[in-house]
Amino acid sequence: MNHLQALRQALPLGQQLAQAASAALGGGSAAALLGLARQFSSSAATANPLGPPAFVFDIDGVLIRGRHTLPQAKRALARLYTPDGSRPRYPVAFLTNGGGVTERVKAHQLSEWLGVHVDESQVVLSHTPFRQLAAKFAHEPVLVAGRGQVREVARHYGFRHVVTTHQLTRAMPAAVPFHEDQGLFPGQDLPVYTRELKYGSAQHPIRAIMVFTDPSDWYRDLQLMTDVILSRGMPGCWPPPAGAPPVEVFFSNPDMLWANEFTAPRFGQGAFSTCLEALHFKLTGEPLPHAHHFGKPHAAPYLLIERLLLQQAQQLGIDVPEPAEEAALAAAEAGRVVSSSSSSGSDEAGSSGGGSGSSSSSARSGSAHRVHTPLPFSSIYAVGDNPAADVRGANAAGAPWVSVLVTKTGVATENSPADPAQVVVDDVEAAVEAGLHRARNAKWHSMR
Ligand code: G3P
Ligand code: MG
C-alpha cells in the first residue's frame, strides 16, 4: 500500500491534508513520497473493472490557453454529458493549480466556457486545501498574496483576519521603495507607516503567509514576505522579540511553468517560491523554515477529488461499496491523533521528513483505520499538460488513477522520461476517446 493509500485509510480528511502538507515540504520528500508510491501503487489497486470510468481535467493547457477556450474541450465534455449538457453521464471533475476565485465562481466560468453545467462540487482549485487551514488560523492574522480575489476567497474559507500585500504596501510605503504606489507621495520622503498596522504589529503579529495564486508583483511580494518571515510576523519590528513564534508559509501551486497564449510556457508560482526560498537562504544561510507546498503533484488535491468523485458516483446511482469500517477504536484514536497534530502543526510542518514521520507513524502505529471507501471506478483518467504536476500526481496516487498527457495544447510536447504518462495523446478530445475506449474494452474483457 503506498503512502497516499495509507493516508486514505488511516486518517480523516483534515488530518490527511495536514499530513499531505507536511509530506509536501520541499522537493526531496515529495520525490521520496512519489517514488514510494510508484513502487507500491500496483499492489493495492482499488480499480473495479466493471465500474464506470471517471474523468479529471486540468484546466490551463488542456481546456483553455490563457483566455481562449480550446474547441476540442467543448467537444470532449459534450461526450461525457447528457445531450442538453445539464448533467454528466460519468463522474467528471476539474483539478487545477490555478485559482483566484471561489470554487463556485470557477464552476460558473467553466460552464460558460465549455457549454455544459459544472457544479462547484466538481471543482478543486490550487487553494481549495487551504480551507482546512482555517481550523488553525481562522482567528490569527494571515498575509495573503496572488492575483484575483484572494482576500475574498480567504474570507470565504473562514479566515477572519486577512491582510494583503497590497494593503501592507499602502500601510508601509517605505518598505517597498520602488513600488509604483509610491507615486502617491511625489516629492516627499516615503512615510514608514501611513497608519497603525492592524495586522503585523507586535500586538497582532502575522502568523501565516498564504500564497493563493501566482503573484503578479514579485518585487513587492518577495520583499514584504521576507520582511514578515524574518520579523516573525511583525514587519518593521527589527529585531523581532525573542521567542516570537515563526511564521508558517503556505504555497498553493508548485508549477515552475504553465501554458497561456504565448508560444512558450510562462513562469508560475513555483518559480516565485523558488525565488523566495533562495532569497531566504542567501540572507540567513538557512532554508526557508515552516514552508508547506500544496497543489498537484502533492497528495492533498487528489484526496479531495476522490471524495468529490465518490459523491458524484452516488448521485449518478453508481454502486459505491460500503465504507470499510475497520476498527471501532479508530474514531477515539483518530480524535487523539487529530488534537496532537493540530496543536503542533508547525512542528509537523516545520521539520521536513521528521514532522511528517512523527504524525504518520502515530497514525499507522497508534490508530488503526477510520473509514475507507474503495473507489468504484475502472479508471480515473487524469488529463493534464504538465508532467511534473499532472502526470507525477496521478502516477503517485496509484490505481485506479491513470495519467493522460496531452502534447499539442499545453506545456509538454512529448512524454517525459522523469514522469512518464500511461497514456499520451494530442489533446483533451483524444484523451476522452481513449478513456471511453479503454473502459469499453476493460468491461468487455471482464465479461469474457
Ligand atoms: O497558475 C496556474 C497554472 O500554474 C496551471 O494551472 O490548470 O494547468 O493546473 P493548471
Ligand atoms: Mg495545465
Coordinates of C-alpha atoms and ligand atoms in Angstrom, one line a residue:
M1 CA 0.0 0.0 0.0
N2 CA 1.6 3.3 -1.0
H3 CA 1.8 6.4 1.2
L4 CA -1.3 8.1 -0.4
Q5 CA -3.3 4.9 0.0
A6 CA -2.2 4.6 3.6
L7 CA -3.3 8.2 4.2
R8 CA -6.7 7.5 2.6
Q9 CA -7.3 4.7 5.0
A10 CA -5.7 5.9 8.2
L11 CA -6.9 9.4 8.8
P12 CA -9.9 11.7 8.5
L13 CA -9.7 14.1 5.5
G14 CA -8.5 17.1 7.6
Q15 CA -5.7 15.1 9.1
Q16 CA -4.9 13.6 5.6
L17 CA -4.5 17.1 4.3
A18 CA -2.3 18.2 7.2
Q19 CA -0.2 15.1 6.7
A20 CA -0.1 15.7 2.9
A21 CA 1.0 19.2 3.6
S22 CA 3.9 18.1 5.9
A23 CA 4.8 15.4 3.4
A24 CA 5.0 18.2 0.7
L25 CA 7.8 20.0 2.5
G26 CA 10.4 20.7 -0.3
G27 CA 11.2 18.7 -3.5
G28 CA 13.2 16.0 -1.7
S29 CA 10.5 14.4 0.4
A30 CA 7.8 14.8 -2.3
A31 CA 10.1 12.8 -4.7
A32 CA 10.6 10.2 -2.0
L33 CA 6.9 10.1 -1.4
L34 CA 6.2 9.7 -5.2
G35 CA 9.0 7.1 -5.6
L36 CA 7.5 5.2 -2.7
A37 CA 4.0 5.5 -4.3
R38 CA 5.2 4.4 -7.7
Q39 CA 7.0 1.4 -6.2
F40 CA 3.9 0.2 -4.3
S41 CA 0.9 1.5 -6.2
S42 CA 0.3 -1.6 -8.3
S43 CA -0.1 -3.7 -5.1
A44 CA -3.3 -2.1 -3.7
A45 CA -5.3 -1.5 -6.9
T46 CA -8.8 -0.5 -5.9
A47 CA -10.0 -0.3 -9.5
N48 CA -13.3 -2.1 -10.3
P49 CA -13.0 -3.3 -13.9
L50 CA -16.8 -3.4 -14.1
G51 CA -17.0 0.2 -12.7
P52 CA -17.5 3.3 -14.9
P53 CA -14.5 5.4 -15.9
A54 CA -14.2 8.8 -14.2
F55 CA -12.5 11.8 -15.8
V56 CA -10.5 14.6 -14.0
F57 CA -9.5 17.5 -16.2
D58 CA -6.6 20.0 -15.7
I59 CA -7.6 23.5 -17.0
D60 CA -4.6 25.5 -18.4
G61 CA -3.1 23.8 -21.4
V62 CA -5.9 21.2 -21.6
L63 CA -9.3 23.1 -21.7
I64 CA -8.1 26.7 -22.2
R65 CA -4.9 28.6 -23.3
G66 CA -5.0 31.9 -21.5
R67 CA -8.4 33.5 -22.3
H68 CA -9.0 31.2 -25.2
T69 CA -11.2 28.0 -24.7
L70 CA -9.9 25.2 -26.9
P71 CA -12.6 23.9 -29.3
Q72 CA -11.5 20.3 -28.5
A73 CA -12.6 21.0 -24.9
K74 CA -16.2 21.7 -25.8
R75 CA -16.4 18.5 -27.9
A76 CA -14.7 16.4 -25.3
L77 CA -17.1 17.5 -22.5
A78 CA -20.1 17.0 -24.7
R79 CA -19.1 13.3 -25.0
L80 CA -19.4 12.9 -21.2
Y81 CA -22.6 14.9 -20.6
T82 CA -26.3 14.4 -21.5
P83 CA -27.2 15.9 -24.9
D84 CA -28.6 19.1 -23.2
G85 CA -25.3 19.5 -21.2
S86 CA -27.2 19.6 -17.9
R87 CA -25.7 16.5 -16.3
P88 CA -22.5 14.5 -16.6
R89 CA -23.1 10.8 -17.6
Y90 CA -19.8 9.8 -16.0
P91 CA -18.1 11.2 -12.8
V92 CA -16.3 14.4 -14.1
A93 CA -14.2 16.8 -12.1
F94 CA -11.8 19.7 -12.6
L95 CA -8.4 19.8 -10.8
T96 CA -6.3 22.9 -11.4
N97 CA -3.2 24.6 -9.9
G98 CA -4.9 27.8 -10.8
G99 CA -7.4 29.8 -8.7
G100 CA -8.1 33.3 -7.6
V101 CA -11.9 32.9 -7.3
T102 CA -14.1 30.7 -5.3
E103 CA -14.9 27.1 -6.5
R104 CA -18.5 28.3 -7.2
V105 CA -17.2 31.2 -9.5
K106 CA -14.8 28.8 -11.3
A107 CA -17.6 26.3 -11.8
H108 CA -19.7 29.1 -13.4
Q109 CA -16.8 30.1 -15.6
L110 CA -16.2 26.5 -16.7
S111 CA -19.9 26.1 -17.5
E112 CA -19.7 29.3 -19.7
W113 CA -16.5 28.2 -21.5
L114 CA -17.5 24.5 -22.0
G115 CA -21.2 24.8 -22.7
V116 CA -22.1 22.2 -20.0
H117 CA -23.3 22.6 -16.4
V118 CA -20.4 22.4 -14.0
D119 CA -21.1 22.5 -10.3
E120 CA -18.8 23.8 -7.6
S121 CA -18.7 20.2 -6.2
Q122 CA -16.8 19.2 -9.3
V123 CA -14.0 21.8 -8.8
V124 CA -10.7 21.7 -6.8
L125 CA -8.5 24.8 -7.1
S126 CA -4.9 25.2 -6.1
H127 CA -6.1 26.8 -2.8
T128 CA -9.1 24.6 -2.0
P129 CA -7.0 22.6 0.5
F130 CA -6.3 25.9 2.3
R131 CA -9.9 25.7 3.6
Q132 CA -8.6 23.1 6.1
L133 CA -6.1 25.6 7.5
A134 CA -8.9 27.7 8.8
A135 CA -9.2 25.3 11.7
K136 CA -5.8 26.6 12.9
F137 CA -5.7 30.2 11.5
A138 CA -9.3 31.4 11.5
H139 CA -8.6 33.8 14.4
E140 CA -5.0 34.6 13.5
P141 CA -3.7 37.4 11.3
V142 CA -2.7 36.0 7.9
L143 CA -1.0 37.6 4.9
V144 CA -2.5 36.5 1.6
A145 CA -0.9 37.0 -1.8
G146 CA -1.7 36.4 -5.5
R147 CA -3.7 37.6 -8.4
G148 CA -7.5 37.6 -8.3
Q149 CA -10.0 37.9 -5.4
V150 CA -7.6 36.2 -2.9
R151 CA -8.8 38.3 0.0
E152 CA -12.5 37.4 -0.6
V153 CA -11.6 33.7 -1.1
A154 CA -9.6 33.7 2.1
R155 CA -12.6 35.2 4.0
H156 CA -14.9 32.7 2.2
Y157 CA -12.8 29.9 3.6
G158 CA -13.2 31.2 7.2
F159 CA -10.0 33.3 7.8
R160 CA -11.2 36.3 9.8
H161 CA -8.1 38.5 10.0
V162 CA -6.8 38.8 6.4
V163 CA -4.3 41.4 5.1
T164 CA -3.0 41.5 1.5
T165 CA 0.5 42.5 0.3
H166 CA -1.2 45.5 -1.5
Q167 CA -2.7 46.7 1.9
L168 CA 0.6 46.2 3.6
T169 CA 2.3 48.3 0.9
R170 CA -0.2 51.1 1.4
A171 CA 0.4 51.0 5.2
M172 CA 4.2 50.9 4.9
P173 CA 5.2 52.7 1.7
A174 CA 8.9 52.9 2.6
A175 CA 9.0 49.1 2.9
V176 CA 8.7 48.8 -0.9
P177 CA 10.5 51.9 -2.2
F178 CA 10.4 51.1 -5.9
H179 CA 6.7 50.3 -6.0
E180 CA 4.6 52.3 -8.4
D181 CA 2.2 53.1 -5.5
Q182 CA 4.9 55.3 -4.1
G183 CA 3.9 57.7 -6.8
L184 CA 1.3 58.7 -4.2
F185 CA 4.0 60.7 -2.4
P186 CA 5.5 62.9 -5.1
G187 CA 8.5 65.0 -3.8
Q188 CA 8.0 63.7 -0.2
D189 CA 10.0 61.3 1.9
L190 CA 8.4 57.9 1.8
P191 CA 6.5 57.5 5.1
V192 CA 7.4 54.4 7.0
Y193 CA 3.8 54.0 8.1
T194 CA 0.7 55.7 6.8
R195 CA -1.3 54.3 9.6
E196 CA -1.2 52.0 12.6
L197 CA -0.6 48.5 11.4
K198 CA -3.7 46.4 12.4
Y199 CA -2.1 43.1 11.4
G200 CA 1.7 42.8 11.6
S201 CA 2.1 44.8 14.8
A202 CA 3.6 43.4 18.0
Q203 CA 0.1 43.1 19.3
H204 CA -1.3 41.3 16.3
P205 CA 1.7 39.6 14.6
I206 CA 1.0 37.8 11.3
R207 CA 1.0 34.1 11.9
A208 CA 1.0 32.7 8.4
I209 CA 1.6 33.7 4.8
M210 CA -0.7 32.0 2.2
V211 CA 0.1 32.3 -1.5
F212 CA -3.3 31.6 -3.0
T213 CA -2.3 32.2 -6.7
D214 CA 0.7 33.3 -8.8
P215 CA 1.7 36.8 -7.6
S216 CA 2.0 39.4 -10.3
D217 CA 4.2 41.9 -8.4
W218 CA 7.2 39.8 -7.5
Y219 CA 9.3 42.7 -6.2
R220 CA 6.7 43.8 -3.7
D221 CA 5.6 40.3 -2.6
L222 CA 9.2 38.9 -2.3
Q223 CA 10.2 42.0 -0.2
L224 CA 7.2 42.0 2.1
M225 CA 7.1 38.2 2.6
T226 CA 10.8 38.2 3.5
D227 CA 10.1 41.1 6.0
V228 CA 7.2 39.2 7.6
I229 CA 9.2 35.9 7.8
L230 CA 12.4 37.5 9.3
S231 CA 10.4 39.7 11.7
R232 CA 8.4 36.7 12.9
G233 CA 5.2 38.4 11.7
M234 CA 5.9 42.0 12.8
P235 CA 7.3 43.7 9.6
G236 CA 9.2 46.8 10.6
C237 CA 10.0 45.5 14.1
W238 CA 13.7 44.6 13.9
P239 CA 15.0 42.6 15.6
P240 CA 11.9 40.6 16.4
P241 CA 11.2 40.0 20.1
A242 CA 12.9 36.9 21.4
G243 CA 10.8 33.7 21.4
A244 CA 8.3 35.1 18.9
P245 CA 6.9 32.0 17.1
P246 CA 7.9 31.6 13.4
V247 CA 5.6 32.4 10.6
E248 CA 4.3 29.5 8.5
V249 CA 4.3 29.8 4.7
F250 CA 1.8 28.0 2.5
F251 CA 2.3 27.8 -1.3
S252 CA -0.8 26.5 -3.2
N253 CA 0.9 25.7 -6.5
P254 CA 4.4 24.3 -7.2
D255 CA 4.3 24.8 -11.0
M256 CA 7.5 26.3 -12.4
L257 CA 5.9 26.7 -15.8
W258 CA 2.4 26.9 -17.2
A259 CA 0.9 27.4 -20.7
N260 CA -1.0 30.5 -21.8
E261 CA -1.4 32.1 -25.3
F262 CA 2.3 32.8 -25.6
T263 CA 4.4 30.4 -27.7
A264 CA 6.5 29.3 -24.7
P265 CA 5.4 28.3 -21.2
R266 CA 5.4 31.1 -18.5
F267 CA 6.8 31.2 -15.0
G268 CA 4.3 30.0 -12.4
Q269 CA 4.0 30.1 -8.6
G270 CA 6.8 27.5 -8.3
A271 CA 9.2 30.0 -9.8
F272 CA 8.1 32.6 -7.3
S273 CA 8.5 30.2 -4.3
T274 CA 11.9 29.2 -5.6
C275 CA 13.0 32.9 -5.6
L276 CA 11.6 33.5 -2.0
E277 CA 13.4 30.4 -0.7
A278 CA 16.6 31.4 -2.5
L279 CA 16.5 34.9 -1.0
H280 CA 15.9 33.5 2.5
F281 CA 18.8 31.2 2.1
K282 CA 21.0 34.0 0.8
L283 CA 20.1 36.3 3.7
T284 CA 20.2 33.8 6.5
G285 CA 22.2 30.8 5.3
E286 CA 19.1 28.7 6.3
P287 CA 16.5 27.1 4.1
L288 CA 13.0 28.7 4.5
P289 CA 11.6 27.0 7.6
H290 CA 7.9 26.1 8.0
A291 CA 7.2 26.1 4.3
H292 CA 4.3 24.0 3.1
H293 CA 3.7 23.1 -0.6
F294 CA 0.2 22.2 -1.8
G295 CA -1.2 21.7 -5.3
K296 CA -0.5 18.9 -7.9
P297 CA 1.5 16.7 -7.6
H298 CA 1.1 16.7 -3.8
A299 CA -1.4 14.4 -2.2
A300 CA -4.0 16.8 -0.8
P301 CA -5.9 17.8 -4.0
Y302 CA -6.1 14.1 -5.1
L303 CA -7.7 13.2 -1.8
L304 CA -10.2 16.0 -2.2
I305 CA -11.0 14.9 -5.8
E306 CA -11.6 11.3 -4.8
R307 CA -14.2 12.4 -2.3
L308 CA -15.9 14.6 -4.9
L309 CA -15.9 11.7 -7.4
L310 CA -17.4 9.3 -4.8
Q311 CA -20.2 11.8 -4.1
Q312 CA -20.9 12.2 -7.8
A313 CA -20.9 8.4 -8.2
Q314 CA -23.6 8.2 -5.6
Q315 CA -25.6 10.9 -7.4
L316 CA -25.3 9.0 -10.6
G317 CA -26.6 5.9 -8.9
I318 CA -23.3 4.1 -9.3
D319 CA -22.9 1.3 -6.8
V320 CA -20.4 2.6 -4.2
P321 CA -19.1 -0.1 -1.9
E322 CA -19.8 0.3 1.8
P323 CA -17.0 2.1 3.7
A324 CA -14.7 -0.5 5.3
E325 CA -15.1 0.3 9.0
E326 CA -12.0 -1.4 10.3
A327 CA -11.6 -0.7 13.9
A328 CA -14.3 0.7 16.2
L329 CA -11.4 2.1 18.2
A330 CA -10.5 4.2 15.2
A331 CA -12.8 7.1 16.0
A332 CA -11.4 7.7 19.5
E333 CA -7.9 7.0 18.3
A334 CA -8.3 9.4 15.3
G335 CA -9.7 12.0 17.7
R336 CA -6.4 11.8 19.7
V337 CA -4.2 12.0 16.7
V338 CA -6.1 15.0 15.3
S339 CA -5.7 17.1 18.5
S340 CA -1.9 16.3 18.7
S341 CA -1.1 17.3 15.1
S342 CA -3.2 20.5 15.0
S343 CA -1.6 21.8 18.2
S344 CA 1.9 21.0 17.0
G345 CA 1.1 21.8 13.3
S346 CA 4.2 23.9 12.9
D347 CA 6.4 21.1 14.3
E348 CA 4.8 18.7 12.0
A349 CA 5.1 21.1 9.1
G350 CA 8.5 22.5 10.0
S351 CA 10.8 19.7 10.2
S352 CA 10.7 18.2 6.7
G353 CA 10.5 14.5 6.9
G354 CA 10.7 14.3 10.7
G355 CA 7.5 16.2 11.1
S356 CA 5.6 14.0 8.7
G357 CA 7.3 10.9 10.0
S358 CA 6.1 11.6 13.6
S359 CA 2.4 12.1 12.8
S360 CA 2.2 9.4 10.1
S361 CA 3.9 6.9 12.3
S362 CA 1.4 7.6 15.1
A363 CA -1.4 7.2 12.7
R364 CA -0.1 3.9 11.3
S365 CA 1.0 2.5 14.7
G366 CA -1.5 4.2 17.1
S367 CA -4.9 4.5 15.5
A368 CA -5.9 1.8 13.1
H369 CA -8.2 2.6 10.2
R370 CA -11.1 5.0 10.4
V371 CA -13.2 4.9 7.2
H372 CA -12.1 3.9 3.8
T373 CA -14.3 3.7 0.7
P374 CA -12.9 1.6 -2.2
L375 CA -13.1 3.6 -5.4
P376 CA -15.8 2.0 -7.6
F377 CA -14.2 3.2 -10.9
S378 CA -12.5 1.1 -13.5
S379 CA -10.1 4.1 -14.0
I380 CA -9.8 7.7 -13.1
Y381 CA -8.4 9.4 -16.2
A382 CA -6.4 12.4 -15.1
V383 CA -5.9 14.5 -18.2
G384 CA -3.1 17.1 -18.0
D385 CA -0.4 19.0 -19.9
N386 CA 2.3 19.3 -17.2
P387 CA 4.4 16.1 -16.5
A388 CA 5.8 17.4 -13.2
A389 CA 2.3 18.2 -11.9
D390 CA -0.5 16.4 -13.6
V391 CA 1.4 13.1 -14.5
R392 CA 3.5 12.9 -11.4
G393 CA 0.5 13.4 -9.2
A394 CA -1.7 10.8 -10.9
N395 CA 1.1 8.3 -11.0
A396 CA 1.7 8.8 -7.3
A397 CA -2.0 8.4 -6.5
G398 CA -1.8 4.9 -7.8
A399 CA -4.6 2.8 -9.2
P400 CA -7.3 3.5 -10.3
W401 CA -5.7 6.8 -11.4
V402 CA -4.4 6.8 -15.0
S403 CA -2.2 9.6 -16.1
V404 CA -3.0 11.0 -19.5
L405 CA -0.7 13.6 -21.1
V406 CA -1.8 15.9 -23.9
T407 CA 1.1 17.1 -26.1
K408 CA -0.4 19.6 -28.5
T409 CA -2.1 22.2 -26.4
G410 CA 0.0 22.8 -23.2
V411 CA 3.4 22.8 -21.5
A412 CA 4.5 19.3 -22.8
T413 CA 5.3 18.4 -26.4
E414 CA 6.2 14.8 -25.7
N415 CA 6.1 12.2 -22.9
S416 CA 8.6 12.8 -20.0
P417 CA 11.1 10.2 -19.0
A418 CA 11.1 11.6 -15.5
D419 CA 7.3 11.5 -15.2
P420 CA 6.1 9.1 -17.9
A421 CA 2.3 9.2 -18.6
Q422 CA 0.4 6.0 -19.0
V423 CA -1.5 7.4 -22.0
V424 CA -0.1 10.1 -24.4
V425 CA -2.5 11.9 -26.8
D426 CA -2.7 15.1 -28.8
D427 CA -5.5 16.9 -26.9
V428 CA -8.4 16.5 -24.5
E429 CA -10.8 15.3 -27.1
A430 CA -8.4 12.4 -28.0
A431 CA -8.0 11.8 -24.2
V432 CA -11.7 11.3 -23.7
E433 CA -12.0 9.0 -26.7
A434 CA -9.0 6.9 -25.4
G435 CA -10.6 6.7 -21.9
L436 CA -14.0 5.6 -23.2
H437 CA -12.4 3.1 -25.5
R438 CA -10.3 1.6 -22.7
A439 CA -13.4 1.4 -20.4
R440 CA -15.4 -0.4 -23.1
N441 CA -12.5 -2.8 -23.6
A442 CA -12.0 -3.4 -19.8
K443 CA -15.7 -4.2 -19.4
W444 CA -15.7 -6.5 -22.4
H445 CA -12.6 -8.4 -21.2
S446 CA -14.0 -8.7 -17.7
M447 CA -17.2 -10.3 -19.1
R448 CA -15.4 -12.8 -21.2
Ligands
G3P1 O1 -1.4 29.2 -12.5 C1 -2.0 28.0 -12.9 C2 -1.0 27.2 -13.6 O2 0.1 27.0 -12.8 C3 -1.5 25.8 -14.0 O3 -2.9 25.6 -14.0 O4 -4.9 24.4 -14.7 O5 -2.7 23.8 -15.7 O6 -3.2 23.2 -13.3 P1 -3.4 24.2 -14.4
MG2 MG -2.2 22.6 -17.1

